[in-house]
Each structure stands twice: as C-alpha cells, then as structure tokens.
Amino acid sequence: MPGFELFGDQERHEVNDVLQNGVLMRYGFDGMRNGHWKAKELEVLLQEKLKVKHAQLLSSGTAAVTVALAVCGVGAGDEVIMPTFTFVASFEAVIALGAIPVLVDIDDTLTLDPKAVEAAITTKTKAVMPVHMCGSMANLDALRDICVKHNLKLVEDACQAIGGTYKGKYLGSIGDAGTFSFDFVKTFTCGEGGAVITNNVNYAKLADQYSDHGHDHQGNDRGAEEHPYLGYNYRISELNAAVGLAQFKRFDEFIQLQKKHYTIIRNELSKIPEVIFRTVPAGGEESYAFINFFLPSLEITRKVAAAFKTEGIDACFHYYDNNWHYVRRWQHLLEAKSLFPLSSELTAGLAKLNQQEFKQSDDFIGRNLSCLIKLGWTESQVQERAEKMAGIIIKSI
Ligand SMILES: *Cc1c(COP(=O)(O)O)cnc(C)c1O
C-alpha cells in the first residue's frame, strides 16, 4: 500500500514547481503562482479517475471524514452507525462534531454487518458509515437499502480502499459522500492529506466552504468574502497537494502492482484448506492494498502472528491484539477520556458502548490476519515471502 515506496523524480518535480513560485497556499495569490494550482489539479484528476462530480482535497483523512459528516448535517446528539473494526479517526471525526459513534458488529467482509446496522437504528440515527477496511468493502447495496428505508445518509470511509470497486463504481463514489486519506502510509500519499468526493453539488460547495473557515470563495479579495456558515480550517497546502499529484498520476500502475503482489500471495495461501479469505461482496473488487484471511481459531492466529514476527514477515497485523484498529483495546474511547468536557448525550452514548459485547466481531477479528501489500517488492521477493508465510501457517495448524 504505501505510495511512499515509489516516491521519486515526479514528486520532486511537482514540489519544485511550488517552491519556485513560493505560493504554498491552495487559494488565491493568482498573480504570483505562474499558473500552478496543485490542489485544484489533483481534485480534477480525482474527479476524472474516480468518475465522480466533485472532489475536495483536505489536510487529512480525519479531516475528510469530519467534513463529509458535517456537510451531511451530522452534529450534536446525532448517532452515526459505524463498525467495531476501523481506524480511530472514524470515531474521532464523529466525536469532533458532537455526534455519538454507535459501534456495531462486522461480518466476514470485515466491515459493517447490515443486520447489525438495522438493529442499531434509533430515532437519533443520522448516518451510516461503512469503513472499507484493508482494501475491501461492505455490502453497499444492502446498506444503501437500509439508508433509503430509514432516511439516513450513507458516508463511505474509503481511506484504506482507494482503487477498489463495487458493481463497476469506485469505492467512495457510491454513498452520499466518500472519504480518502493520503497520509504517509496510504496507497497514494501527500505526506499528509485527504479528500471528500461526492456527486452532490450542494455538499461539494459546503465542503469547499466549511474546510476554509466558511469562506464563500467568491471574487479575488479574501477579506471581502462572505461566510454563509461557520467553518474550520481543514485546508491542504500546495506542497502536500504537489506530492499527491505526482503520486496520483500513477494510479493504474500502483493498483496493478498491488494486484500482482496480492495474487502471488493469494495463490500460495490458497493451497492451505484451513485458510479462508475474507468475503468480498458480490460485484466487488478489492483494491489489493492488503490480503486478509481467517485461520481456524484465536490461538492458532496468535501463534501464526508471533511466528510471522520472529521469522521476519513484517506488516501482518493481528488486530485483535492491536491498539489502533479494534474496539477491544480502545480504552480511551470506552472510558470517554476527553481533555475537555463532552456533552451529556455523548457521555451517555460512550457509557453504553462500554457495556456492550461484540462476540461476532471478536470471532472474526480474533481469527483474522491482515497483511499489507507493498508496492516496492520485486516479484521474487513476493514469491519467497508467500512461500515462507504458507510454511509458517502449515507448521502452526
Ligand atoms: C488513515 C485512515 C483515516 C485517517 O486518515 P489520516 O489522513 O491519517 O487522518 C481514516 N479512516 C481510515 C479507515 C484510515 O485508514
């Protein structure tokens, strides 16, 4: 996945363009910038490639999730249904808006279980946020039906799945809004950055305004602009956008490389009957950023994860025991440890979460290993790695 592995001359060239004119900001300073609009160029590229009407670049993926929910009108006291397995940023964004993260079970797709979503809907539910973890997706038709039936917004956190598709459409372009991260370890990197994509012209306008202090971006005099709504600063800088522009120009090459390396590992592990790959919903194609599989039990999975570590198979995660991605280890969230007072509604929501059990998620995450697919490997390195992984698994079961 990490695009930084292929950082090179193109990235340096784009950054040098920005350094030469010195305009490090994405808005304004038209006369000084010698026609260089890196953030705008990258937004157009995202729109064209992902076949979506609007893209708004932002300072991070966390900012993107926050902005996507904000333009959907999610705020104080609203409930957002999201999975127990995600990156902490997904619930951080919900909390930043004063809304309540309602965590529900995942299924063998490693993303939202539609049955668990339906069971969690209350009169306060405003949005459903599937997180397409580790390169593959939730059952988006089922989630879309639920959202239509209950009049909810569908926001896709596609930060880890750029390039994956569902029924011919790119992940992120299917819901009311979709989000990407271009942080240092994602498939395409800006250093730090993110984006919201949407086909909704109003949401696009609100995202552009909200992420820049509510500026309406009319005319050339920033000081004279109106502020139709309160905003915040989630802007990306031109330097970061320049890096992302060079990276994103290599979209097909990066996704193809991921697929090639993924396929070599998959073919090798497929020879072991006890290895069960994650379910990809019908009509879906992964981005191949990770390869995910289940082993027969928690004990075996722990054993394999430990053996991978000692035998030098890096970047394979057993999220059950990992602090970053699974509810079991999010003590700060479960105990509502905030630097500043939270609303009583949010405090009550988190207290409820702290009482919940997620047996179905525990079962799937307990038996899952999630291995990063790197872009920088050579074919023989991948083959060697795949055989080594298979050998360790066979020895452990
Ligand atoms: C990386 C990531 C984010 C946040 O992105 P940043 O750019 O690091 O803020 C959000 N959600 C998911 C699923 C991610 O993997």
Coordinates of C-alpha atoms and ligand atoms in Angstrom, one line a residue:
M1 CA 0.0 0.0 0.0
P2 CA 2.4 2.8 0.9
G3 CA 2.9 5.1 -2.0
F4 CA 6.0 6.5 -0.3
E5 CA 7.8 3.4 -1.5
L6 CA 7.7 4.8 -5.1
F7 CA 8.5 8.4 -4.2
G8 CA 10.8 9.8 -6.9
D9 CA 11.6 12.4 -9.5
Q10 CA 8.0 13.1 -10.5
E11 CA 7.2 14.1 -6.9
R12 CA 10.3 16.2 -6.6
H13 CA 9.4 17.9 -9.9
E14 CA 5.9 18.9 -8.7
V15 CA 7.1 20.1 -5.4
N16 CA 9.8 22.2 -7.1
D17 CA 7.1 23.9 -9.2
V18 CA 5.5 25.1 -6.0
L19 CA 8.8 26.1 -4.4
Q20 CA 9.8 28.1 -7.4
N21 CA 6.8 30.5 -7.2
G22 CA 6.5 30.3 -3.4
V23 CA 2.7 30.2 -3.2
L24 CA 2.2 27.5 -0.6
M25 CA -1.5 28.1 -0.2
R26 CA -4.1 26.5 -2.4
Y27 CA -6.5 29.5 -2.6
G28 CA -5.8 33.0 -4.0
F29 CA -2.5 34.8 -4.9
D30 CA -3.4 34.3 -8.6
G31 CA -0.8 36.7 -9.9
M32 CA 2.2 35.1 -8.1
R33 CA 1.6 31.4 -8.9
N34 CA 2.6 31.1 -12.6
G35 CA -0.4 29.1 -13.3
H36 CA 0.3 26.4 -10.7
W37 CA -2.7 25.1 -8.8
K38 CA -1.6 21.8 -7.5
A39 CA -4.6 21.2 -5.2
K40 CA -7.1 22.1 -7.9
E41 CA -5.2 19.9 -10.5
L42 CA -5.3 16.9 -8.1
E43 CA -9.0 17.5 -7.5
V44 CA -9.7 17.4 -11.2
L45 CA -7.6 14.2 -11.5
L46 CA -9.6 12.6 -8.7
Q47 CA -12.9 13.5 -10.3
E48 CA -11.8 12.1 -13.7
K49 CA -10.3 8.9 -12.4
L50 CA -13.0 8.1 -9.8
K51 CA -15.8 9.2 -12.1
V52 CA -17.4 11.5 -9.6
K53 CA -18.6 15.1 -10.0
H54 CA -16.7 16.7 -7.1
A55 CA -13.6 16.2 -5.1
Q56 CA -12.4 18.4 -2.2
L57 CA -8.8 18.0 -1.1
L58 CA -8.3 18.4 2.7
S59 CA -5.5 18.3 5.2
S60 CA -6.0 14.7 6.3
G61 CA -8.3 11.7 6.0
T62 CA -9.6 12.5 9.5
A63 CA -10.5 16.0 8.3
A64 CA -12.2 14.3 5.3
V65 CA -14.4 12.2 7.5
T66 CA -15.2 15.2 9.6
V67 CA -16.1 17.4 6.6
A68 CA -18.1 14.6 4.9
L69 CA -20.3 14.2 8.0
A70 CA -20.6 17.9 8.6
V71 CA -21.9 18.6 5.1
C72 CA -24.4 15.8 5.6
G73 CA -25.6 17.8 8.7
V74 CA -24.4 15.4 11.3
G75 CA -24.0 17.1 14.7
A76 CA -24.8 17.3 18.4
G77 CA -26.7 14.3 19.6
D78 CA -26.9 12.6 16.3
E79 CA -26.0 8.9 16.1
V80 CA -23.6 7.6 13.5
I81 CA -23.5 3.8 13.0
M82 CA -20.0 2.5 12.3
P83 CA -18.1 -0.7 12.6
T84 CA -16.2 -2.0 15.6
F85 CA -13.2 -2.6 13.3
T86 CA -11.9 0.7 11.9
F87 CA -9.1 3.2 12.4
V88 CA -9.6 5.6 15.5
A89 CA -10.0 8.5 13.1
S90 CA -13.5 7.4 12.1
F91 CA -14.9 7.9 15.7
E92 CA -12.7 10.9 16.3
A93 CA -14.4 12.7 13.5
V94 CA -17.9 11.8 14.8
I95 CA -16.9 13.0 18.3
A96 CA -15.4 16.2 17.0
L97 CA -18.9 17.1 15.6
G98 CA -20.5 16.4 18.9
A99 CA -22.2 13.3 17.5
I100 CA -22.3 9.8 19.0
P101 CA -20.4 6.9 17.5
V102 CA -22.6 3.8 17.6
L103 CA -20.4 0.8 17.1
V104 CA -21.9 -2.4 15.6
D105 CA -20.6 -5.8 14.6
I106 CA -18.7 -6.6 11.5
D107 CA -19.2 -9.8 9.5
D108 CA -16.9 -11.9 7.3
T109 CA -16.4 -9.0 4.9
L110 CA -14.5 -7.3 7.9
T111 CA -16.9 -4.4 7.5
L112 CA -20.4 -3.5 8.7
D113 CA -22.9 -6.3 9.0
P114 CA -26.1 -5.0 7.5
K115 CA -28.2 -6.9 10.1
A116 CA -26.3 -5.3 13.0
V117 CA -26.8 -1.9 11.3
E118 CA -30.6 -2.3 11.0
A119 CA -30.8 -3.5 14.7
A120 CA -28.9 -0.4 15.9
I121 CA -31.2 2.3 14.3
T122 CA -32.9 4.6 16.6
T123 CA -34.8 7.9 16.2
K124 CA -31.4 9.7 16.7
T125 CA -29.6 7.9 13.9
K126 CA -28.5 10.3 11.2
A127 CA -25.9 8.4 9.2
V128 CA -24.4 5.0 8.5
M129 CA -20.6 5.0 7.9
P130 CA -19.2 1.8 6.5
V131 CA -15.4 1.7 6.7
H132 CA -13.9 -0.3 3.8
M133 CA -11.1 -1.7 5.8
C134 CA -7.9 -3.1 4.4
G135 CA -8.8 -2.7 0.7
S136 CA -12.3 -4.3 0.6
M137 CA -15.8 -3.2 1.0
A138 CA -19.1 -3.5 2.9
N139 CA -22.2 -4.8 1.2
L140 CA -23.1 -1.4 -0.2
D141 CA -26.5 -2.4 -1.8
A142 CA -27.8 -3.7 1.5
L143 CA -26.6 -0.6 3.3
R144 CA -28.0 1.7 0.7
D145 CA -31.4 0.0 1.0
I146 CA -31.3 0.4 4.8
C147 CA -30.4 4.1 4.4
V148 CA -33.2 4.8 1.9
K149 CA -35.7 3.0 4.1
H150 CA -34.8 4.9 7.2
N151 CA -33.9 8.2 5.5
L152 CA -30.2 8.1 6.6
K153 CA -27.1 9.4 5.0
L154 CA -24.5 6.9 3.7
V155 CA -20.9 8.1 4.2
E156 CA -18.2 5.8 3.0
D157 CA -14.8 5.8 4.8
A158 CA -12.7 4.5 1.9
C159 CA -9.4 5.8 3.3
Q160 CA -7.9 2.3 3.1
A161 CA -9.5 1.1 -0.2
I162 CA -8.8 3.7 -2.9
G163 CA -9.0 1.9 -6.3
G164 CA -11.4 -0.8 -5.1
T165 CA -14.8 -1.0 -6.9
Y166 CA -18.3 -2.2 -6.3
K167 CA -20.6 -3.0 -9.2
G168 CA -18.3 -1.0 -11.5
K169 CA -18.1 2.1 -9.4
Y170 CA -15.1 3.2 -7.3
L171 CA -15.4 2.9 -3.6
G172 CA -16.2 6.3 -2.1
S173 CA -18.4 7.3 -5.0
I174 CA -21.4 5.2 -4.1
G175 CA -22.6 6.9 -0.8
D176 CA -23.8 10.4 -0.3
A177 CA -20.1 11.2 0.3
G178 CA -16.9 9.2 0.4
T179 CA -13.6 9.9 2.0
F180 CA -9.9 9.1 1.3
S181 CA -6.7 9.6 3.3
F182 CA -3.4 10.5 1.6
D183 CA -1.3 10.2 4.8
F184 CA 2.2 8.9 4.7
V185 CA 1.3 5.2 4.7
K186 CA -1.7 5.1 2.3
T187 CA -1.7 3.8 -1.3
F188 CA -1.2 7.4 -2.6
T189 CA 0.5 9.9 -0.3
C190 CA 0.5 13.7 0.0
G191 CA 2.7 13.4 3.2
E192 CA -0.5 14.4 4.9
G193 CA -3.8 14.9 3.1
G194 CA -7.2 13.6 2.4
A195 CA -10.3 14.1 0.2
V196 CA -14.1 14.1 0.2
I197 CA -15.8 13.0 -3.0
T198 CA -19.5 13.4 -3.8
N199 CA -21.9 13.7 -6.7
N200 CA -24.0 16.2 -4.7
V201 CA -23.3 19.7 -5.9
N202 CA -24.5 21.3 -2.6
Y203 CA -22.3 19.0 -0.5
A204 CA -19.4 19.9 -2.7
K205 CA -19.9 23.6 -2.2
L206 CA -20.4 23.2 1.6
A207 CA -17.2 21.1 1.8
D208 CA -15.2 23.8 0.0
Q209 CA -16.5 26.5 2.3
Y210 CA -16.5 24.6 5.6
S211 CA -12.9 23.5 5.2
D212 CA -11.8 27.1 4.8
H213 CA -13.4 28.9 7.7
G214 CA -16.7 29.2 5.9
H215 CA -15.3 31.4 3.1
D216 CA -17.6 31.5 0.1
H217 CA -14.7 31.8 -2.3
Q218 CA -16.4 34.5 -4.4
G219 CA -14.2 37.1 -6.1
N220 CA -10.4 37.7 -5.5
D221 CA -10.4 39.6 -2.2
R222 CA -10.3 37.1 0.6
G223 CA -11.1 39.8 3.2
A224 CA -14.3 40.8 1.3
E225 CA -15.7 37.2 1.2
E226 CA -18.9 36.3 2.9
H227 CA -19.2 33.4 5.3
P228 CA -22.6 31.7 4.8
Y229 CA -21.8 29.2 7.6
L230 CA -19.4 28.7 10.4
G231 CA -16.3 26.8 9.3
Y232 CA -13.0 25.5 10.3
N233 CA -9.5 25.1 8.8
Y234 CA -9.0 21.7 7.1
R235 CA -7.1 23.1 4.1
I236 CA -4.3 21.1 2.4
S237 CA -1.1 23.0 1.5
E238 CA 0.1 23.3 -2.1
L239 CA 3.3 21.4 -1.1
N240 CA 1.3 18.4 0.1
A241 CA -1.0 18.5 -2.9
A242 CA 2.0 18.6 -5.3
V243 CA 3.3 15.3 -3.9
G244 CA -0.1 13.7 -4.2
L245 CA -0.5 15.0 -7.8
A246 CA 2.7 13.1 -8.8
Q247 CA 1.6 10.0 -7.0
F248 CA -2.0 10.0 -8.4
K249 CA -0.8 10.3 -11.9
R250 CA 0.5 6.8 -11.4
F251 CA -2.9 5.5 -10.2
D252 CA -3.2 2.5 -12.6
E253 CA 0.4 1.5 -12.1
F254 CA 0.1 1.4 -8.3
I255 CA -3.2 -0.5 -8.2
Q256 CA -1.9 -3.0 -10.8
L257 CA 1.2 -3.6 -8.7
Q258 CA -0.9 -4.2 -5.6
K259 CA -3.0 -6.7 -7.5
K260 CA 0.1 -8.5 -8.9
H261 CA 1.7 -8.9 -5.5
Y262 CA -1.6 -9.8 -3.8
T263 CA -2.3 -12.5 -6.4
I264 CA 1.1 -14.2 -5.8
I265 CA 0.4 -14.4 -2.1
R266 CA -3.2 -15.5 -2.5
N267 CA -2.2 -18.3 -4.9
E268 CA 0.3 -19.7 -2.4
L269 CA -2.0 -19.5 0.6
S270 CA -5.0 -20.9 -1.3
K271 CA -3.2 -24.3 -1.2
I272 CA -3.9 -24.5 2.5
P273 CA -7.6 -25.6 3.1
E274 CA -7.7 -24.0 6.6
V275 CA -7.0 -20.6 5.2
I276 CA -10.3 -18.8 4.5
F277 CA -10.1 -15.5 2.7
R278 CA -12.4 -12.6 3.7
T279 CA -15.7 -12.4 1.8
V280 CA -15.8 -9.7 -0.9
P281 CA -19.5 -8.8 -1.6
A282 CA -20.8 -9.9 -5.0
G283 CA -19.9 -7.4 -7.7
G284 CA -16.9 -6.1 -5.6
E285 CA -13.2 -5.9 -6.5
E286 CA -10.7 -5.2 -3.8
S287 CA -8.0 -2.5 -4.1
Y288 CA -5.5 -5.2 -3.1
A289 CA -3.9 -2.9 -0.5
F290 CA -3.9 -5.9 2.0
I291 CA -4.5 -9.6 1.9
N292 CA -6.9 -10.7 4.6
F293 CA -7.6 -14.2 5.8
F294 CA -9.1 -16.2 8.7
L295 CA -7.5 -19.1 10.5
P296 CA -9.3 -21.8 12.4
S297 CA -9.0 -20.3 16.0
L298 CA -7.8 -17.3 18.0
E299 CA -5.0 -19.5 19.5
I300 CA -3.7 -20.5 16.0
T301 CA -3.9 -17.0 14.8
R302 CA -1.9 -15.7 17.7
K303 CA 0.7 -18.4 17.1
V304 CA 1.0 -17.6 13.4
A305 CA 1.2 -13.8 14.1
A306 CA 4.0 -14.4 16.6
A307 CA 5.8 -16.7 14.2
F308 CA 5.5 -14.2 11.3
K309 CA 7.2 -11.6 13.5
T310 CA 10.1 -13.8 14.6
E311 CA 10.6 -15.1 11.0
G312 CA 10.7 -11.6 9.5
I313 CA 7.3 -11.5 7.8
D314 CA 6.6 -7.8 8.6
A315 CA 3.4 -5.8 8.3
C316 CA 1.0 -8.6 9.1
F317 CA -1.5 -7.4 11.7
H318 CA -3.5 -9.4 14.2
Y319 CA -5.9 -6.6 15.0
Y320 CA -7.4 -8.4 18.0
D321 CA -4.3 -7.6 20.0
N322 CA -3.6 -4.2 18.3
N323 CA -4.4 -0.9 20.0
W324 CA -5.3 1.1 16.8
H325 CA -8.0 -0.7 14.9
Y326 CA -10.3 -2.7 17.1
V327 CA -12.7 -1.7 19.8
R328 CA -11.3 -4.2 22.4
R329 CA -8.3 -2.1 23.0
W330 CA -9.8 1.4 22.8
Q331 CA -9.7 2.2 26.5
H332 CA -9.7 5.9 25.9
L333 CA -12.9 5.7 23.9
L334 CA -14.6 3.2 26.2
E335 CA -13.8 5.3 29.3
A336 CA -14.6 8.6 27.5
K337 CA -11.2 10.1 28.4
S338 CA -11.5 13.5 26.9
L339 CA -9.3 16.5 27.5
F340 CA -12.4 18.7 27.7
P341 CA -16.0 18.1 28.9
L342 CA -18.2 16.1 26.4
S343 CA -21.9 16.7 26.1
S344 CA -24.1 14.6 28.4
E345 CA -25.6 12.8 25.4
L346 CA -22.2 11.8 24.1
T347 CA -21.0 10.7 27.6
A348 CA -24.1 8.6 27.9
G349 CA -23.6 7.0 24.5
L350 CA -20.0 6.1 25.3
A351 CA -21.0 4.7 28.7
K352 CA -23.5 2.4 26.8
L353 CA -20.7 1.4 24.4
N354 CA -18.5 0.4 27.4
Q355 CA -21.2 -2.1 28.5
Q356 CA -21.5 -3.8 25.1
E357 CA -20.1 -7.1 23.9
F358 CA -19.2 -7.8 20.3
K359 CA -19.0 -11.5 20.1
Q360 CA -19.4 -11.8 16.4
S361 CA -16.7 -9.1 15.8
D362 CA -14.4 -10.8 18.4
D363 CA -14.7 -14.1 16.5
F364 CA -13.8 -12.6 13.1
I365 CA -11.1 -10.2 14.3
G366 CA -9.7 -12.9 16.6
R367 CA -9.1 -15.2 13.7
N368 CA -8.0 -12.6 11.1
L369 CA -4.6 -11.7 9.8
S370 CA -4.3 -8.6 7.7
C371 CA -1.1 -8.4 5.6
L372 CA 0.0 -5.2 3.9
I373 CA 0.8 -5.5 0.2
K374 CA 3.8 -3.4 -0.6
L375 CA 4.5 -1.6 -3.9
G376 CA 8.3 -1.8 -3.6
W377 CA 8.7 -5.6 -3.6
T378 CA 10.2 -7.4 -6.5
E379 CA 8.3 -10.4 -7.9
S380 CA 10.8 -12.9 -6.5
Q381 CA 10.7 -11.2 -3.1
V382 CA 6.9 -11.6 -3.0
Q383 CA 7.1 -15.3 -4.1
E384 CA 9.7 -16.0 -1.4
R385 CA 7.5 -14.2 1.2
A386 CA 4.4 -16.1 0.1
E387 CA 6.1 -19.5 0.4
K388 CA 7.5 -18.6 3.8
M389 CA 4.1 -17.5 5.0
A390 CA 2.5 -20.7 3.8
G391 CA 5.2 -22.7 5.6
I392 CA 4.7 -21.0 8.9
I393 CA 0.9 -21.4 8.7
I394 CA 1.1 -25.1 7.9
K395 CA 3.5 -25.7 10.8
S396 CA 1.2 -23.8 13.2
I397 CA -2.1 -25.6 12.5
Ligands
LIG1 C1 -5.9 6.5 7.6 C2 -7.3 6.4 7.9 C3 -8.1 7.6 8.3 C4 -7.5 8.9 8.6 O1 -6.6 9.4 7.8 P1 -5.4 10.4 8.2 O2 -5.1 11.0 6.9 O3 -4.3 9.6 8.8 O4 -6.0 11.4 9.1 C5 -9.4 7.4 8.5 N1 -10.0 6.2 8.3 C6 -9.3 5.1 8.0 C7 -10.1 3.8 7.8 C8 -8.0 5.2 7.8 O5 -7.3 4.1 7.5

